[in-house]
GROMACS .gro file of C-alpha atoms in nm:
model
  343
    1UNK     CA    1   0.000   0.000   0.000
    2UNK     CA    2   0.179   0.305  -0.130
    3UNK     CA    3  -0.077   0.575  -0.046
    4UNK     CA    4  -0.025   0.701   0.311
    5UNK     CA    5  -0.299   0.963   0.310
    6UNK     CA    6  -0.516   0.928   0.620
    7UNK     CA    7  -0.891   0.915   0.634
    8UNK     CA    8  -1.062   1.051   0.944
    9UNK     CA    9  -1.401   0.929   1.071
   10UNK     CA   10  -1.632   1.027   1.352
   11UNK     CA   11  -1.794   0.709   1.482
   12UNK     CA   12  -2.122   0.734   1.672
   13UNK     CA   13  -2.140   0.430   1.899
   14UNK     CA   14  -2.506   0.502   1.974
   15UNK     CA   15  -2.639   0.440   1.622
   16UNK     CA   16  -2.334   0.270   1.472
   17UNK     CA   17  -2.283   0.527   1.195
   18UNK     CA   18  -1.944   0.658   1.086
   19UNK     CA   19  -1.897   1.000   0.928
   20UNK     CA   20  -1.613   1.058   0.684
   21UNK     CA   21  -1.447   1.393   0.761
   22UNK     CA   22  -1.283   1.628   0.513
   23UNK     CA   23  -1.092   1.954   0.534
   24UNK     CA   24  -1.289   2.276   0.580
   25UNK     CA   25  -1.628   2.125   0.663
   26UNK     CA   26  -1.859   2.233   0.942
   27UNK     CA   27  -2.066   2.018   1.174
   28UNK     CA   28  -2.387   2.131   1.338
   29UNK     CA   29  -2.763   2.101   1.381
   30UNK     CA   30  -2.856   2.326   1.088
   31UNK     CA   31  -2.901   2.204   0.732
   32UNK     CA   32  -2.658   2.480   0.634
   33UNK     CA   33  -2.376   2.285   0.803
   34UNK     CA   34  -2.176   2.048   0.581
   35UNK     CA   35  -2.239   1.766   0.829
   36UNK     CA   36  -2.586   1.784   0.980
   37UNK     CA   37  -2.657   1.587   1.297
   38UNK     CA   38  -3.008   1.620   1.441
   39UNK     CA   39  -2.917   1.678   1.802
   40UNK     CA   40  -3.065   1.963   2.007
   41UNK     CA   41  -2.743   1.998   2.209
   42UNK     CA   42  -2.558   2.110   1.897
   43UNK     CA   43  -2.560   2.468   1.774
   44UNK     CA   44  -2.662   2.545   1.416
   45UNK     CA   45  -2.295   2.566   1.322
   46UNK     CA   46  -2.117   2.400   1.610
   47UNK     CA   47  -1.776   2.278   1.492
   48UNK     CA   48  -1.532   2.340   1.209
   49UNK     CA   49  -1.293   2.068   1.095
   50UNK     CA   50  -0.951   2.123   0.939
   51UNK     CA   51  -0.709   1.860   0.811
   52UNK     CA   52  -0.354   1.994   0.796
   53UNK     CA   53  -0.062   1.769   0.700
   54UNK     CA   54  -0.254   1.450   0.779
   55UNK     CA   55  -0.358   1.589   1.119
   56UNK     CA   56  -0.715   1.665   1.219
   57UNK     CA   57  -0.808   1.979   1.410
   58UNK     CA   58  -1.147   2.086   1.544
   59UNK     CA   59  -1.259   2.437   1.642
   60UNK     CA   60  -1.562   2.521   1.857
   61UNK     CA   61  -1.751   2.805   1.683
   62UNK     CA   62  -1.837   3.003   1.998
   63UNK     CA   63  -2.129   2.777   2.080
   64UNK     CA   64  -2.371   2.816   2.370
   65UNK     CA   65  -2.325   2.461   2.507
   66UNK     CA   66  -1.953   2.443   2.433
   67UNK     CA   67  -1.758   2.135   2.326
   68UNK     CA   68  -1.560   1.869   2.506
   69UNK     CA   69  -1.267   1.653   2.398
   70UNK     CA   70  -1.214   1.345   2.612
   71UNK     CA   71  -1.453   1.494   2.867
   72UNK     CA   72  -1.266   1.826   2.903
   73UNK     CA   73  -1.400   2.160   2.780
   74UNK     CA   74  -1.209   2.319   2.494
   75UNK     CA   75  -1.164   2.691   2.435
   76UNK     CA   76  -1.395   2.844   2.175
   77UNK     CA   77  -1.218   2.970   1.866
   78UNK     CA   78  -0.899   2.767   1.929
   79UNK     CA   79  -0.786   2.477   1.710
   80UNK     CA   80  -0.754   2.149   1.903
   81UNK     CA   81  -0.581   1.847   1.750
   82UNK     CA   82  -0.760   1.512   1.782
   83UNK     CA   83  -0.582   1.178   1.788
   84UNK     CA   84  -0.694   0.821   1.725
   85UNK     CA   85  -0.955   0.723   1.985
   86UNK     CA   86  -1.026   1.079   2.107
   87UNK     CA   87  -1.389   1.159   2.169
   88UNK     CA   88  -1.572   1.479   2.080
   89UNK     CA   89  -1.883   1.542   2.287
   90UNK     CA   90  -2.159   1.787   2.364
   91UNK     CA   91  -2.456   1.696   2.586
   92UNK     CA   92  -2.539   1.329   2.533
   93UNK     CA   93  -2.371   1.322   2.189
   94UNK     CA   94  -2.035   1.142   2.178
   95UNK     CA   95  -1.831   1.091   1.858
   96UNK     CA   96  -1.507   0.889   1.855
   97UNK     CA   97  -1.231   0.967   1.605
   98UNK     CA   98  -1.085   0.679   1.407
   99UNK     CA   99  -0.802   0.712   1.157
  100UNK     CA  100  -0.792   0.471   0.865
  101UNK     CA  101  -0.473   0.428   0.664
  102UNK     CA  102  -0.517   0.065   0.558
  103UNK     CA  103  -0.841   0.125   0.374
  104UNK     CA  104  -0.729   0.425   0.171
  105UNK     CA  105  -0.676   0.222  -0.145
  106UNK     CA  106  -1.000   0.031  -0.102
  107UNK     CA  107  -1.229   0.237  -0.325
  108UNK     CA  108  -1.532   0.046  -0.202
  109UNK     CA  109  -1.493   0.185   0.149
  110UNK     CA  110  -1.474   0.538   0.011
  111UNK     CA  111  -1.826   0.518  -0.135
  112UNK     CA  112  -2.058   0.734   0.070
  113UNK     CA  113  -2.431   0.729   0.087
  114UNK     CA  114  -2.616   1.054   0.124
  115UNK     CA  115  -2.901   0.987   0.362
  116UNK     CA  116  -3.177   1.246   0.396
  117UNK     CA  117  -3.272   1.348   0.744
  118UNK     CA  118  -3.645   1.364   0.791
  119UNK     CA  119  -3.611   1.564   1.114
  120UNK     CA  120  -3.421   1.859   0.964
  121UNK     CA  121  -3.572   1.963   0.633
  122UNK     CA  122  -3.410   1.678   0.435
  123UNK     CA  123  -3.063   1.810   0.520
  124UNK     CA  124  -2.793   1.567   0.403
  125UNK     CA  125  -2.591   1.358   0.643
  126UNK     CA  126  -2.267   1.206   0.516
  127UNK     CA  127  -2.291   0.845   0.624
  128UNK     CA  128  -2.081   0.535   0.556
  129UNK     CA  129  -2.299   0.229   0.629
  130UNK     CA  130  -2.177   0.011   0.909
  131UNK     CA  131  -2.163  -0.299   0.688
  132UNK     CA  132  -1.937  -0.111   0.444
  133UNK     CA  133  -1.713   0.047   0.711
  134UNK     CA  134  -1.523  -0.227   0.887
  135UNK     CA  135  -1.259  -0.124   1.134
  136UNK     CA  136  -0.920  -0.283   1.094
  137UNK     CA  137  -0.986  -0.512   1.388
  138UNK     CA  138  -1.322  -0.630   1.241
  139UNK     CA  139  -1.167  -0.682   0.901
  140UNK     CA  140  -0.896  -0.908   1.043
  141UNK     CA  141  -1.149  -1.111   1.241
  142UNK     CA  142  -1.375  -1.157   0.936
  143UNK     CA  143  -1.117  -1.309   0.696
  144UNK     CA  144  -1.033  -1.675   0.674
  145UNK     CA  145  -0.758  -1.845   0.873
  146UNK     CA  146  -0.507  -1.840   0.587
  147UNK     CA  147  -0.218  -1.634   0.722
  148UNK     CA  148  -0.070  -1.426   0.442
  149UNK     CA  149   0.176  -1.137   0.426
  150UNK     CA  150  -0.122  -0.902   0.404
  151UNK     CA  151  -0.258  -1.053   0.725
  152UNK     CA  152   0.076  -1.001   0.894
  153UNK     CA  153   0.083  -0.637   0.784
  154UNK     CA  154  -0.276  -0.584   0.902
  155UNK     CA  155  -0.182  -0.735   1.238
  156UNK     CA  156   0.109  -0.499   1.269
  157UNK     CA  157  -0.125  -0.212   1.188
  158UNK     CA  158  -0.358  -0.322   1.466
  159UNK     CA  159  -0.066  -0.329   1.707
  160UNK     CA  160   0.045   0.012   1.588
  161UNK     CA  161  -0.303   0.157   1.633
  162UNK     CA  162  -0.319   0.025   1.989
  163UNK     CA  163   0.035   0.147   2.053
  164UNK     CA  164  -0.057   0.492   1.919
  165UNK     CA  165  -0.361   0.501   2.143
  166UNK     CA  166  -0.156   0.402   2.448
  167UNK     CA  167   0.121   0.645   2.356
  168UNK     CA  168  -0.123   0.934   2.309
  169UNK     CA  169  -0.294   0.849   2.637
  170UNK     CA  170   0.041   0.842   2.817
  171UNK     CA  171   0.143   1.165   2.645
  172UNK     CA  172  -0.179   1.335   2.752
  173UNK     CA  173  -0.138   1.204   3.107
  174UNK     CA  174   0.222   1.327   3.109
  175UNK     CA  175   0.120   1.671   2.981
  176UNK     CA  176  -0.153   1.682   3.243
  177UNK     CA  177   0.098   1.596   3.515
  178UNK     CA  178   0.344   1.855   3.385
  179UNK     CA  179   0.067   2.115   3.392
  180UNK     CA  180  -0.018   2.020   3.751
  181UNK     CA  181   0.353   2.032   3.846
  182UNK     CA  182   0.379   2.378   3.691
  183UNK     CA  183   0.076   2.503   3.886
  184UNK     CA  184   0.206   2.348   4.209
  185UNK     CA  185   0.548   2.508   4.147
  186UNK     CA  186   0.378   2.845   4.103
  187UNK     CA  187   0.199   2.797   4.436
  188UNK     CA  188   0.532   2.703   4.599
  189UNK     CA  189   0.689   3.020   4.454
  190UNK     CA  190   0.400   3.225   4.596
  191UNK     CA  191   0.451   3.063   4.938
  192UNK     CA  192   0.828   3.130   4.922
  193UNK     CA  193   0.762   3.495   4.832
  194UNK     CA  194   0.517   3.527   5.119
  195UNK     CA  195   0.772   3.373   5.359
  196UNK     CA  196   1.038   3.616   5.236
  197UNK     CA  197   0.787   3.900   5.268
  198UNK     CA  198   0.706   3.782   5.621
  199UNK     CA  199   1.074   3.792   5.722
  200UNK     CA  200   1.113   4.137   5.562
  201UNK     CA  201   0.807   4.274   5.739
  202UNK     CA  202   0.921   4.127   6.071
  203UNK     CA  203   1.261   4.296   6.035
  204UNK     CA  204   1.103   4.629   5.934
  205UNK     CA  205   0.868   4.608   6.233
  206UNK     CA  206   1.162   4.543   6.467
  207UNK     CA  207   1.354   4.838   6.320
  208UNK     CA  208   1.054   5.069   6.363
  209UNK     CA  209   1.007   4.951   6.721
  210UNK     CA  210   1.372   5.018   6.806
  211UNK     CA  211   1.373   5.359   6.633
  212UNK     CA  212   1.052   5.474   6.806
  213UNK     CA  213   1.090   5.284   7.130
  214UNK     CA  214   1.024   5.589   7.352
  215UNK     CA  215   0.722   5.691   7.144
  216UNK     CA  216   0.574   5.341   7.154
  217UNK     CA  217   0.623   5.329   7.531
  218UNK     CA  218   0.472   5.672   7.589
  219UNK     CA  219   0.189   5.662   7.333
  220UNK     CA  220  -0.065   5.436   7.514
  221UNK     CA  221  -0.068   5.666   7.819
  222UNK     CA  222  -0.180   5.959   7.602
  223UNK     CA  223  -0.503   5.801   7.479
  224UNK     CA  224  -0.734   5.969   7.733
  225UNK     CA  225  -0.580   6.319   7.699
  226UNK     CA  226  -0.587   6.277   7.321
  227UNK     CA  227  -0.958   6.193   7.316
  228UNK     CA  228  -1.029   6.478   7.559
  229UNK     CA  229  -0.852   6.741   7.347
  230UNK     CA  230  -0.925   6.599   7.002
  231UNK     CA  231  -1.218   6.830   6.921
  232UNK     CA  232  -1.035   7.143   7.036
  233UNK     CA  233  -0.724   7.028   6.846
  234UNK     CA  234  -0.923   6.995   6.523
  235UNK     CA  235  -1.086   7.338   6.577
  236UNK     CA  236  -0.748   7.501   6.635
  237UNK     CA  237  -0.601   7.345   6.321
  238UNK     CA  238  -0.907   7.451   6.124
  239UNK     CA  239  -0.875   7.812   6.245
  240UNK     CA  240  -0.503   7.817   6.174
  241UNK     CA  241  -0.568   7.705   5.819
  242UNK     CA  242  -0.842   7.968   5.786
  243UNK     CA  243  -0.629   8.256   5.915
  244UNK     CA  244  -0.329   8.140   5.717
  245UNK     CA  245  -0.534   8.169   5.400
  246UNK     CA  246  -0.649   8.520   5.504
  247UNK     CA  247  -0.290   8.623   5.583
  248UNK     CA  248  -0.175   8.495   5.246
  249UNK     CA  249  -0.444   8.702   5.073
  250UNK     CA  250  -0.359   9.012   5.282
  251UNK     CA  251   0.012   8.966   5.216
  252UNK     CA  252  -0.048   8.961   4.842
  253UNK     CA  253  -0.259   9.278   4.866
  254UNK     CA  254   0.006   9.446   5.083
  255UNK     CA  255   0.271   9.375   4.822
  256UNK     CA  256   0.053   9.539   4.556
  257UNK     CA  257  -0.004   9.848   4.775
  258UNK     CA  258   0.366   9.886   4.853
  259UNK     CA  259   0.457   9.861   4.487
  260UNK     CA  260   0.207  10.134   4.401
  261UNK     CA  261   0.321  10.351   4.695
  262UNK     CA  262   0.681  10.325   4.572
  263UNK     CA  263   0.575  10.434   4.225
  264UNK     CA  264   0.408  10.762   4.344
  265UNK     CA  265   0.609  10.833   4.663
  266UNK     CA  266   0.856  11.080   4.508
  267UNK     CA  267   0.583  11.288   4.346
  268UNK     CA  268   0.365  11.304   4.654
  269UNK     CA  269   0.639  11.378   4.907
  270UNK     CA  270   0.811  11.637   4.686
  271UNK     CA  271   0.488  11.829   4.627
  272UNK     CA  272   0.398  11.820   4.996
  273UNK     CA  273   0.739  11.971   5.078
  274UNK     CA  274   0.685  12.233   4.810
  275UNK     CA  275   0.351  12.333   4.963
  276UNK     CA  276   0.509  12.366   5.307
  277UNK     CA  277   0.794  12.588   5.183
  278UNK     CA  278   0.566  12.798   4.964
  279UNK     CA  279   0.337  12.863   5.259
  280UNK     CA  280   0.626  12.990   5.469
  281UNK     CA  281   0.763  13.203   5.186
  282UNK     CA  282   0.421  13.355   5.123
  283UNK     CA  283   0.385  13.450   5.489
  284UNK     CA  284   0.728  13.611   5.487
  285UNK     CA  285   0.660  13.805   5.167
  286UNK     CA  286   0.336  13.936   5.310
  287UNK     CA  287   0.515  14.054   5.620
  288UNK     CA  288   0.781  14.231   5.408
  289UNK     CA  289   0.512  14.417   5.217
  290UNK     CA  290   0.351  14.532   5.537
  291UNK     CA  291   0.682  14.670   5.654
  292UNK     CA  292   0.737  14.851   5.326
  293UNK     CA  293   0.405  15.032   5.368
  294UNK     CA  294   0.497  15.176   5.705
  295UNK     CA  295   0.738  15.459   5.812
  296UNK     CA  296   1.104  15.373   5.794
  297UNK     CA  297   1.219  15.569   6.102
  298UNK     CA  298   1.379  15.374   6.367
  299UNK     CA  299   1.202  15.067   6.259
  300UNK     CA  300   1.402  15.042   5.936
  301UNK     CA  301   1.698  14.901   6.107
  302UNK     CA  302   1.479  14.658   6.287
  303UNK     CA  303   1.321  14.561   5.962
  304UNK     CA  304   1.662  14.507   5.807
  305UNK     CA  305   1.757  14.296   6.093
  306UNK     CA  306   1.433  14.102   6.065
  307UNK     CA  307   1.489  14.067   5.692
  308UNK     CA  308   1.834  13.936   5.753
  309UNK     CA  309   1.691  13.700   6.007
  310UNK     CA  310   1.427  13.590   5.763
  311UNK     CA  311   1.684  13.545   5.490
  312UNK     CA  312   1.884  13.336   5.725
  313UNK     CA  313   1.570  13.137   5.791
  314UNK     CA  314   1.517  13.105   5.418
  315UNK     CA  315   1.868  12.977   5.379
  316UNK     CA  316   1.798  12.731   5.656
  317UNK     CA  317   1.474  12.635   5.487
  318UNK     CA  318   1.656  12.588   5.162
  319UNK     CA  319   1.899  12.361   5.341
  320UNK     CA  320   1.608  12.180   5.504
  321UNK     CA  321   1.442  12.146   5.164
  322UNK     CA  322   1.761  12.012   5.022
  323UNK     CA  323   1.795  11.778   5.318
  324UNK     CA  324   1.437  11.658   5.275
  325UNK     CA  325   1.503  11.590   4.913
  326UNK     CA  326   1.805  11.391   5.011
  327UNK     CA  327   1.599  11.213   5.277
  328UNK     CA  328   1.330  11.139   5.019
  329UNK     CA  329   1.587  10.984   4.791
  330UNK     CA  330   1.719  10.774   5.078
  331UNK     CA  331   1.366  10.669   5.175
  332UNK     CA  332   1.297  10.573   4.817
  333UNK     CA  333   1.608  10.358   4.804
  334UNK     CA  334   1.511  10.198   5.137
  335UNK     CA  335   1.163  10.116   5.006
  336UNK     CA  336   1.312   9.960   4.696
  337UNK     CA  337   1.541   9.746   4.909
  338UNK     CA  338   1.250   9.647   5.137
  339UNK     CA  339   1.040   9.553   4.833
  340UNK     CA  340   1.323   9.339   4.694
  341UNK     CA  341   1.368   9.168   5.031
  342UNK     CA  342   0.998   9.089   5.057
  343UNK     CA  343   0.992   8.944   4.706
   0.00000   0.00000   0.00000
C-alpha cells in the first residue's frame, strides 16, 4: 500500500454510523452545516474541521453549550488536535475519532451514501454504512484463517493503532501531570515569596520599634488626653488654616499696595514739601510788604535785621528742603530694598 494519506471518521457508537471527515467542513444542527446531525445539544454551526498535513483539528464556533474533547472543555475559537480514539462530545452526543490508513486504497470503502434526514428539512448527512465500514480489527477477524503477508501487515497495523492510542494516552497524562507540576510550582513560589515577605516585614517592624521605642512606650498613656482634646485640636487646626489663607491674601494685597506707593512716593512727598515751603515764603513776603508800607524811622533798622533774620531762615529752609530731598531719595532707596527683600 503506497498511499499514506489518512482518512478521518467520527464514529457514533449510539447508532453505529461513521462520518467521513474532510478539510474545511462544518458540523452542526442546521441544514446549512456540511455535516448535519439532528441533536438539540448542537448549535446550528457548532464545529469546524480542518485537516492539515494529515492531522485533524477541530474548532468550537463560539457555541452556547460548548464542546468537550475526552470529557474536558475546549476553548472556543482555538484549534484542538484530535488523535486516534479521542472523543468529541456535547450533551449526550459522543463521537469517537478513528483514523484509517489501511483502507485508503479500497475504493469500495470510500463510497458514501447521502441519507436524507427527515427531522431537519431533508438536510444531508454524510454516512458510511456500518456494513461497508469495517474497522481494521473487524476486518482481520472476518477473513479466513489463511495467514498471508497481508494478514501479517494488518496485524502490525492493529498493534500500531493500539500502541498509538496508548502512547497518546500516556502523552496526555504526562502533559496533564506537567501542567499540575507547573501550577504546584507556582503555588510554591508564591509561598516562598510570602515567607520572604514575612521575614522582611518582621525585620522592618523590629527596626521601627527600636527607632521609636520611647514613642511606643509613651503613646498608650496619652489616649485619654488625646480623646479629651481631640475636638479642640481639630478646631485650632481649622482656624489656623483659615487665618493662614487670610494672611496669604492680605500679604499679596500688601505687596501690591507697597509697589504702588513706591511708584508715586517721590511725586507726593516732593509736592507736599513744596507746599510747606511755599506757605512759609508767602507769609514772609506778606510781612515784608507790610513793613514797606509803614514809616522807615527807627524801625528800618529793625526791619533790616528782621529781613536778615528771615533770609537766614530762608537759607535754613533751603537747606532743610535740600535735606528733605536727600531724605526722600534715601527713603525711596530703602523702600526699593525692602520691596526686593519681601519678594
